[in-house]
PDB file of C-alpha atoms in Angstrom:
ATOM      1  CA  UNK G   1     125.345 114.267 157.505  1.00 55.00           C
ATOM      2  CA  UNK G   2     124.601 117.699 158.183  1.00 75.00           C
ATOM      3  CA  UNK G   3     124.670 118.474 162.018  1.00 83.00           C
ATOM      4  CA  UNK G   4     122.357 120.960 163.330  1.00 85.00           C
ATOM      5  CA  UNK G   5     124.983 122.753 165.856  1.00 85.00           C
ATOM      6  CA  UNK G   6     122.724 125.033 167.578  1.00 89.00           C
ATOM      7  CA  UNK G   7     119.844 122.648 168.464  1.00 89.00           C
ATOM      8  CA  UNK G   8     123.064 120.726 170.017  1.00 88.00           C
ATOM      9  CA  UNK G   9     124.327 123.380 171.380  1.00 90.00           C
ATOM     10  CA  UNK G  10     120.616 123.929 173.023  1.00 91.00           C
ATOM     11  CA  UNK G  11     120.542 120.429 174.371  1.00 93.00           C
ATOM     12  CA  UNK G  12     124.040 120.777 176.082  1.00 94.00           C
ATOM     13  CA  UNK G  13     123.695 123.334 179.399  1.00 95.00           C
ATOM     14  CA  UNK G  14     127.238 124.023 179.469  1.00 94.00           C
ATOM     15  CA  UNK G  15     127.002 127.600 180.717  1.00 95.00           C
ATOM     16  CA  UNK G  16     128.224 128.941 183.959  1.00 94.00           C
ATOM     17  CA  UNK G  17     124.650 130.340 185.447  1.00 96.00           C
ATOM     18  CA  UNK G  18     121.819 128.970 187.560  1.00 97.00           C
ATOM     19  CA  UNK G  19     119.553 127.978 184.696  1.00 97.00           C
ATOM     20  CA  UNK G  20     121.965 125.947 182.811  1.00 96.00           C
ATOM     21  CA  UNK G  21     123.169 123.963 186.371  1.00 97.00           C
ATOM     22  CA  UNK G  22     119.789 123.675 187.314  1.00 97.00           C
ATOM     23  CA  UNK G  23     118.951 122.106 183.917  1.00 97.00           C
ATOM     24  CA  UNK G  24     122.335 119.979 184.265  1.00 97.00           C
ATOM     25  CA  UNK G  25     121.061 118.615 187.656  1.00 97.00           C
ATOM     26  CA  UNK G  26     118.154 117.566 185.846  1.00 97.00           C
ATOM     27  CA  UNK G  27     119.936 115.677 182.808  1.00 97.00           C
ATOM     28  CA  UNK G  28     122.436 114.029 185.165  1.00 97.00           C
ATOM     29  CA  UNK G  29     119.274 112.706 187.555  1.00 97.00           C
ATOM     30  CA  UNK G  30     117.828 111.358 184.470  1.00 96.00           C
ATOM     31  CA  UNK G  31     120.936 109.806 183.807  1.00 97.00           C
ATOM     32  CA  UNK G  32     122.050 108.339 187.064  1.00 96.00           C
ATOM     33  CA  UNK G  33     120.522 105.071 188.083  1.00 94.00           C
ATOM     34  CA  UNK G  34     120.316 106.476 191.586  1.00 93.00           C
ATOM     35  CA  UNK G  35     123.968 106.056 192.967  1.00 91.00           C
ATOM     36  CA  UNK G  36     125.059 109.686 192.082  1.00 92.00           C
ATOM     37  CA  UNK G  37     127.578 108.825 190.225  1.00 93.00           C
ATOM     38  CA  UNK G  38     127.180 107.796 185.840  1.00 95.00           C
ATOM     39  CA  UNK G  39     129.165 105.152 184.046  1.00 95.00           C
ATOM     40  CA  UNK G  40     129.615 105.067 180.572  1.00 96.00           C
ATOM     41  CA  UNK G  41     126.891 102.671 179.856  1.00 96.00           C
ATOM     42  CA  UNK G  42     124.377 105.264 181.595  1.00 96.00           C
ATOM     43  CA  UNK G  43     125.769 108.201 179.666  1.00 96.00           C
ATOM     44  CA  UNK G  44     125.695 106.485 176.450  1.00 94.00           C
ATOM     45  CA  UNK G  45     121.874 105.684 177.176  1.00 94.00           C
ATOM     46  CA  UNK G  46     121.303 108.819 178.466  1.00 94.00           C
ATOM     47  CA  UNK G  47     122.709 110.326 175.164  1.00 93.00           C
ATOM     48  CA  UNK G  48     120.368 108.540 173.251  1.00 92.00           C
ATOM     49  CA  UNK G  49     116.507 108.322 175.415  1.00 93.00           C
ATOM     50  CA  UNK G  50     117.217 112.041 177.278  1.00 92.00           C
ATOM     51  CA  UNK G  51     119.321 114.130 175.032  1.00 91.00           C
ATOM     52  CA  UNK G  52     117.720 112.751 172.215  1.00 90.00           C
ATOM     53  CA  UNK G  53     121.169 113.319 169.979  1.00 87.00           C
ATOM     54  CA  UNK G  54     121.744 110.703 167.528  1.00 84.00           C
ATOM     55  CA  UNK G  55     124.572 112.276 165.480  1.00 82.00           C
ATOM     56  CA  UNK G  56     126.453 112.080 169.116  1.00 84.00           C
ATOM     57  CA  UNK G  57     124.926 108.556 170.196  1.00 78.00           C
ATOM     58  CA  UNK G  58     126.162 107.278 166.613  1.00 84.00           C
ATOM     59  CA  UNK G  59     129.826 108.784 167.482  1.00 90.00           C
ATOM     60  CA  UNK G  60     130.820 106.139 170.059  1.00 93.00           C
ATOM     61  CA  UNK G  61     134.878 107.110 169.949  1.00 95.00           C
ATOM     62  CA  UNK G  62     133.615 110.925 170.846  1.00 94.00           C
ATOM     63  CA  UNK G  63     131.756 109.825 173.586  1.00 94.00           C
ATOM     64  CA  UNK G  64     134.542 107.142 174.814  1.00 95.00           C
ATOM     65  CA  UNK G  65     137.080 110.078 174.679  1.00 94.00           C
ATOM     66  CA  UNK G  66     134.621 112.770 176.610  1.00 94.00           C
ATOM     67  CA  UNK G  67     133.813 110.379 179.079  1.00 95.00           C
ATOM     68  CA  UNK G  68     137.303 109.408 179.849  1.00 94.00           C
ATOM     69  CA  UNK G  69     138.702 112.369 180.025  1.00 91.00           C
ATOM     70  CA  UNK G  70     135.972 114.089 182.390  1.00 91.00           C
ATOM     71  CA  UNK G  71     136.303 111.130 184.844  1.00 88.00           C
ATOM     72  CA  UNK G  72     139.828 112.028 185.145  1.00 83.00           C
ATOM     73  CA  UNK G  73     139.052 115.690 185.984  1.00 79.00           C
ATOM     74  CA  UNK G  74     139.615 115.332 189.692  1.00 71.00           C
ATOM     75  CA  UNK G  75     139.944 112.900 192.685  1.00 68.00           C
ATOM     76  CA  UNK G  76     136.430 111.205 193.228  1.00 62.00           C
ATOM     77  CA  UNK G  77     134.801 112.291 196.602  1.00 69.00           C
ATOM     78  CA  UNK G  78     133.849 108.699 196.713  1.00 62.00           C
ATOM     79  CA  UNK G  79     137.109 106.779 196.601  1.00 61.00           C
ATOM     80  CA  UNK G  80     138.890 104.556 194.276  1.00 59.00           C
ATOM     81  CA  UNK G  81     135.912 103.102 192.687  1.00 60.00           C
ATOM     82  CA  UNK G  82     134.545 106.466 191.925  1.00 58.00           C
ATOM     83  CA  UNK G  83     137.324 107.271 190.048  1.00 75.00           C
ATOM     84  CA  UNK G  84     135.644 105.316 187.243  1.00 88.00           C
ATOM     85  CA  UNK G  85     132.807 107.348 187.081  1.00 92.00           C
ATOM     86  CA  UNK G  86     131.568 110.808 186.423  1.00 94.00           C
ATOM     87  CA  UNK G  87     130.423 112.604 189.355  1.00 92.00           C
ATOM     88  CA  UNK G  88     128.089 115.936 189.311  1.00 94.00           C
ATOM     89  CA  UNK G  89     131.028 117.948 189.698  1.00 91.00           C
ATOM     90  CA  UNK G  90     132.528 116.968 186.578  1.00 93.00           C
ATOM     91  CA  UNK G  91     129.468 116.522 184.038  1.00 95.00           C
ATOM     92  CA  UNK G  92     129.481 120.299 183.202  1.00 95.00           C
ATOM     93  CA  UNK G  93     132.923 119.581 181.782  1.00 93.00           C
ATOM     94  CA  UNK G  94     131.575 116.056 180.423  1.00 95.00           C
ATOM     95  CA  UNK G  95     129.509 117.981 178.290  1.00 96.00           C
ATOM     96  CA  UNK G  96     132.159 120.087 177.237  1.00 94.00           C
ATOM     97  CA  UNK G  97     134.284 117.595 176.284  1.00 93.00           C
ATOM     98  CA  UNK G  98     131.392 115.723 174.388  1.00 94.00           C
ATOM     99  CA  UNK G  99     130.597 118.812 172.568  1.00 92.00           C
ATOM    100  CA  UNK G 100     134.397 119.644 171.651  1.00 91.00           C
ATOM    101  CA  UNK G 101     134.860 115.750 171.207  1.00 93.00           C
ATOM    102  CA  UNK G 102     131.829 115.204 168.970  1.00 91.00           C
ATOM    103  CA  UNK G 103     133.467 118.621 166.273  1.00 89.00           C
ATOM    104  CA  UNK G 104     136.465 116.110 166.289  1.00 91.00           C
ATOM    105  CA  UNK G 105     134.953 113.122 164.982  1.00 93.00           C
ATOM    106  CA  UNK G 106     132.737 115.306 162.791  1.00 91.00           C
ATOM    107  CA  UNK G 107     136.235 116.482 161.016  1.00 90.00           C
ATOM    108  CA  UNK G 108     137.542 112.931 161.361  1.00 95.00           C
ATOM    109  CA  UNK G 109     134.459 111.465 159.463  1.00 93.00           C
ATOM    110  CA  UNK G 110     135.004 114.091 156.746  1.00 92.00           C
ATOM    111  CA  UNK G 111     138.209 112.734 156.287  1.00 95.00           C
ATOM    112  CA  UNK G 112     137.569 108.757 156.332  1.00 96.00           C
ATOM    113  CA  UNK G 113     136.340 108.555 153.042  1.00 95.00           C
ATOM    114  CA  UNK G 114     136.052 104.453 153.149  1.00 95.00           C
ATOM    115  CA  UNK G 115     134.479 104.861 156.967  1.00 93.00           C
ATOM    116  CA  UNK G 116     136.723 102.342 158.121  1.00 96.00           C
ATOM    117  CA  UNK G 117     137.316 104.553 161.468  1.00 95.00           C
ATOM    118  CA  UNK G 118     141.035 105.393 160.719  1.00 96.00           C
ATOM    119  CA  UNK G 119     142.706 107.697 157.973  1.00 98.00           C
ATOM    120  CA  UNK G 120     145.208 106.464 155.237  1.00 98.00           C
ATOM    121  CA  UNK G 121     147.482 108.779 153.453  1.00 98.00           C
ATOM    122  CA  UNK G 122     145.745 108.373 150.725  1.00 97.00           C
ATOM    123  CA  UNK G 123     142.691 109.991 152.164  1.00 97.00           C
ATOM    124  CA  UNK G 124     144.563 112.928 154.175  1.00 97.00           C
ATOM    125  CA  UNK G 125     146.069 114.256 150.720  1.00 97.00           C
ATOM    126  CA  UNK G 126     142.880 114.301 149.123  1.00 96.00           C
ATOM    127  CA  UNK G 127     141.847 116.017 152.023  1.00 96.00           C
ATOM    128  CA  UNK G 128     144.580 118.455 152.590  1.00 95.00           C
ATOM    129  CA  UNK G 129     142.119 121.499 151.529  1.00 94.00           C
ATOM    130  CA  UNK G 130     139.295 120.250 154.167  1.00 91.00           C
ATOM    131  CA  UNK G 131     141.819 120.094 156.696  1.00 90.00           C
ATOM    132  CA  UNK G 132     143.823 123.521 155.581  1.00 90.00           C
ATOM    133  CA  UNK G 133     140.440 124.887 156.269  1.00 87.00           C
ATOM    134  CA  UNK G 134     140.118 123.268 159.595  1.00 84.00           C
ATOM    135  CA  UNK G 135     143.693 124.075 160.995  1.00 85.00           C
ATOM    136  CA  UNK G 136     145.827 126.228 158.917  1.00 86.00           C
ATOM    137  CA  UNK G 137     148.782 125.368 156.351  1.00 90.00           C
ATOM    138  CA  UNK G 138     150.557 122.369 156.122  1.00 92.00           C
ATOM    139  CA  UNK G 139     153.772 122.608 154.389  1.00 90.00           C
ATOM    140  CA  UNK G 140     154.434 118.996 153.803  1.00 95.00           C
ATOM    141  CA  UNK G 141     151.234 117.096 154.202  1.00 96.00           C
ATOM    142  CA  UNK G 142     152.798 113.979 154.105  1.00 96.00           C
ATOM    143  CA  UNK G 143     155.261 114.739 156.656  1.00 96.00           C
ATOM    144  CA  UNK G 144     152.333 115.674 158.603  1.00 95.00           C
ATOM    145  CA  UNK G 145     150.629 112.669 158.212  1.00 97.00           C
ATOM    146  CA  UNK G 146     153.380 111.035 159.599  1.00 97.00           C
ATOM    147  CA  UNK G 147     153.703 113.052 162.886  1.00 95.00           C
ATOM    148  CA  UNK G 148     150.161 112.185 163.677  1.00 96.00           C
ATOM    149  CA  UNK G 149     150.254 108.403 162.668  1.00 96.00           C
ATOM    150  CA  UNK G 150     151.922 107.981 166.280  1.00 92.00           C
ATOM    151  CA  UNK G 151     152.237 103.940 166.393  1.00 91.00           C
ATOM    152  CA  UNK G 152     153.787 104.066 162.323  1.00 94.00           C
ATOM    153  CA  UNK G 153     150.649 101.785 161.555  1.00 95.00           C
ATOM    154  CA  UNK G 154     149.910 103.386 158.659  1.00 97.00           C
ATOM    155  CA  UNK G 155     146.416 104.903 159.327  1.00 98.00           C
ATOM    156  CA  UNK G 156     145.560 108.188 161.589  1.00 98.00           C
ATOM    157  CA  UNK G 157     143.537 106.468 164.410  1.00 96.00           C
ATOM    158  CA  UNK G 158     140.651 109.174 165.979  1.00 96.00           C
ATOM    159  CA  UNK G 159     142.767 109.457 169.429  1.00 94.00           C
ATOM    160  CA  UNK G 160     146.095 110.695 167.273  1.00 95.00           C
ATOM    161  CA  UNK G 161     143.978 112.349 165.145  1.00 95.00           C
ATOM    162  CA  UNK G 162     142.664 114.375 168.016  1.00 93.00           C
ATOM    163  CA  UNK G 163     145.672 114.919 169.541  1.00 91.00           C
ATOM    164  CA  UNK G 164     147.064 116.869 167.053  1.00 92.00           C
ATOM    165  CA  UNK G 165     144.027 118.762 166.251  1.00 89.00           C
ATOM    166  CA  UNK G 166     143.968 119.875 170.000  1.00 87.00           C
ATOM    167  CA  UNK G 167     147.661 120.808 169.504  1.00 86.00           C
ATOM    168  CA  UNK G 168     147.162 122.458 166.409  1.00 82.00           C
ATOM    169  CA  UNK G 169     144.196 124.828 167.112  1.00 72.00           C
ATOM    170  CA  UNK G 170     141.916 124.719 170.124  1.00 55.00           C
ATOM    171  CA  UNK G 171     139.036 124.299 168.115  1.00 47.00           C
ATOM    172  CA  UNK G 172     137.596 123.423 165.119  1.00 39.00           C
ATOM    173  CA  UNK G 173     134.526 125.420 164.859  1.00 41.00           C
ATOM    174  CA  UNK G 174     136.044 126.837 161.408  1.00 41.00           C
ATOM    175  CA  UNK G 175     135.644 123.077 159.897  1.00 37.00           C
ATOM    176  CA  UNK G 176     131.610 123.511 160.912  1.00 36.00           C
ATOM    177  CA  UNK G 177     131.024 126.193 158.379  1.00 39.00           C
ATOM    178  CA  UNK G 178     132.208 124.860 155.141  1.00 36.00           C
ATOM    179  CA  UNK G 179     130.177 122.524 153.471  1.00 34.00           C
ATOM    180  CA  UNK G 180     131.986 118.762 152.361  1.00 29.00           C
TER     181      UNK G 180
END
């Protein structure tokens, strides 16, 4: 799949003026069943019928991840129970996160050749050029594959794997330009 990253880009008003707020009031009311606040079942709906993004819709772990961690942003205004939910003051980084989450899985999927949603060693070595690309040198790839296979199961899981990309390089907008 070939992902058209600046018609995403276009959909996701992520910048810091009055236009792009203005259009992220907008996406979060057609979001929000009417309680001000969005769960994950409403964002993941709101992916697909308002944003209109299938390549993210399809990528449920990015949007699990995005979600989770822009909930945790701050202390709800609304109490404990809001403290499961996104509120308006933390979408802008909700879409962020789903942008920088969604780049993740994108270099994940690259990787899983079998698309069984984790990574054996067997697949990061053939890989190891892909992911030089993506993050620099890696001396001893299989070392490396062991320092991210947190739990010793065996298989990179997409939360280890994007644990170490986030500590390896704070993006991975170089992965986007070569061609797998």
């Amino acid at each position: 799949m070939s992902v058209d990253w600046t018609a995403l880009n276009a959909k996701l008003p992520t910048e810091k003026t009055g236009e792009a707020k203005a259009k992220r009031k907008e996406l979060f009311r057609c979001m929000d069943a009417g309680n001000g606040i969005l769960s994950l079942a409403e964002v993941d709906k709101g992916i697909r019928d308002v944003l209109k993004i299938d390549e993210i819709f399809d990528a449920k772990p990015a949007i699990m991840r995005a979600f989770q961690i822009a909930k945790k942003r701050g202390k709800s205004s609304r109490g404990a129970m809001g403290d499961d939910y996104i509120e308006f003051r933390e979408f802008r980084f909700f879409l962020l996160s789903l942008r920088q989450y969604f780049e993740y899985w994108e270099a994940f999927s690259r990787t899983d050749e079998n698309n069984d949603r984790r990574i054996n060693l067997v697949e990061f070595v053939s890989a190891q050029p892909k992911i030089e690309a993506w993050v620099g040198a890696i001396g001893d790839i299989e070392g490396e594959f062991a320092k991210i296979d947190k739990n010793g199961g065996g298989y990179i899981l997409f939360d280890e794997f994007c644990e170490w990309a986030i500590a390896r390089t704070s993006t991975l907008r170089t992965m986007m330009t070569i061609s797998c």
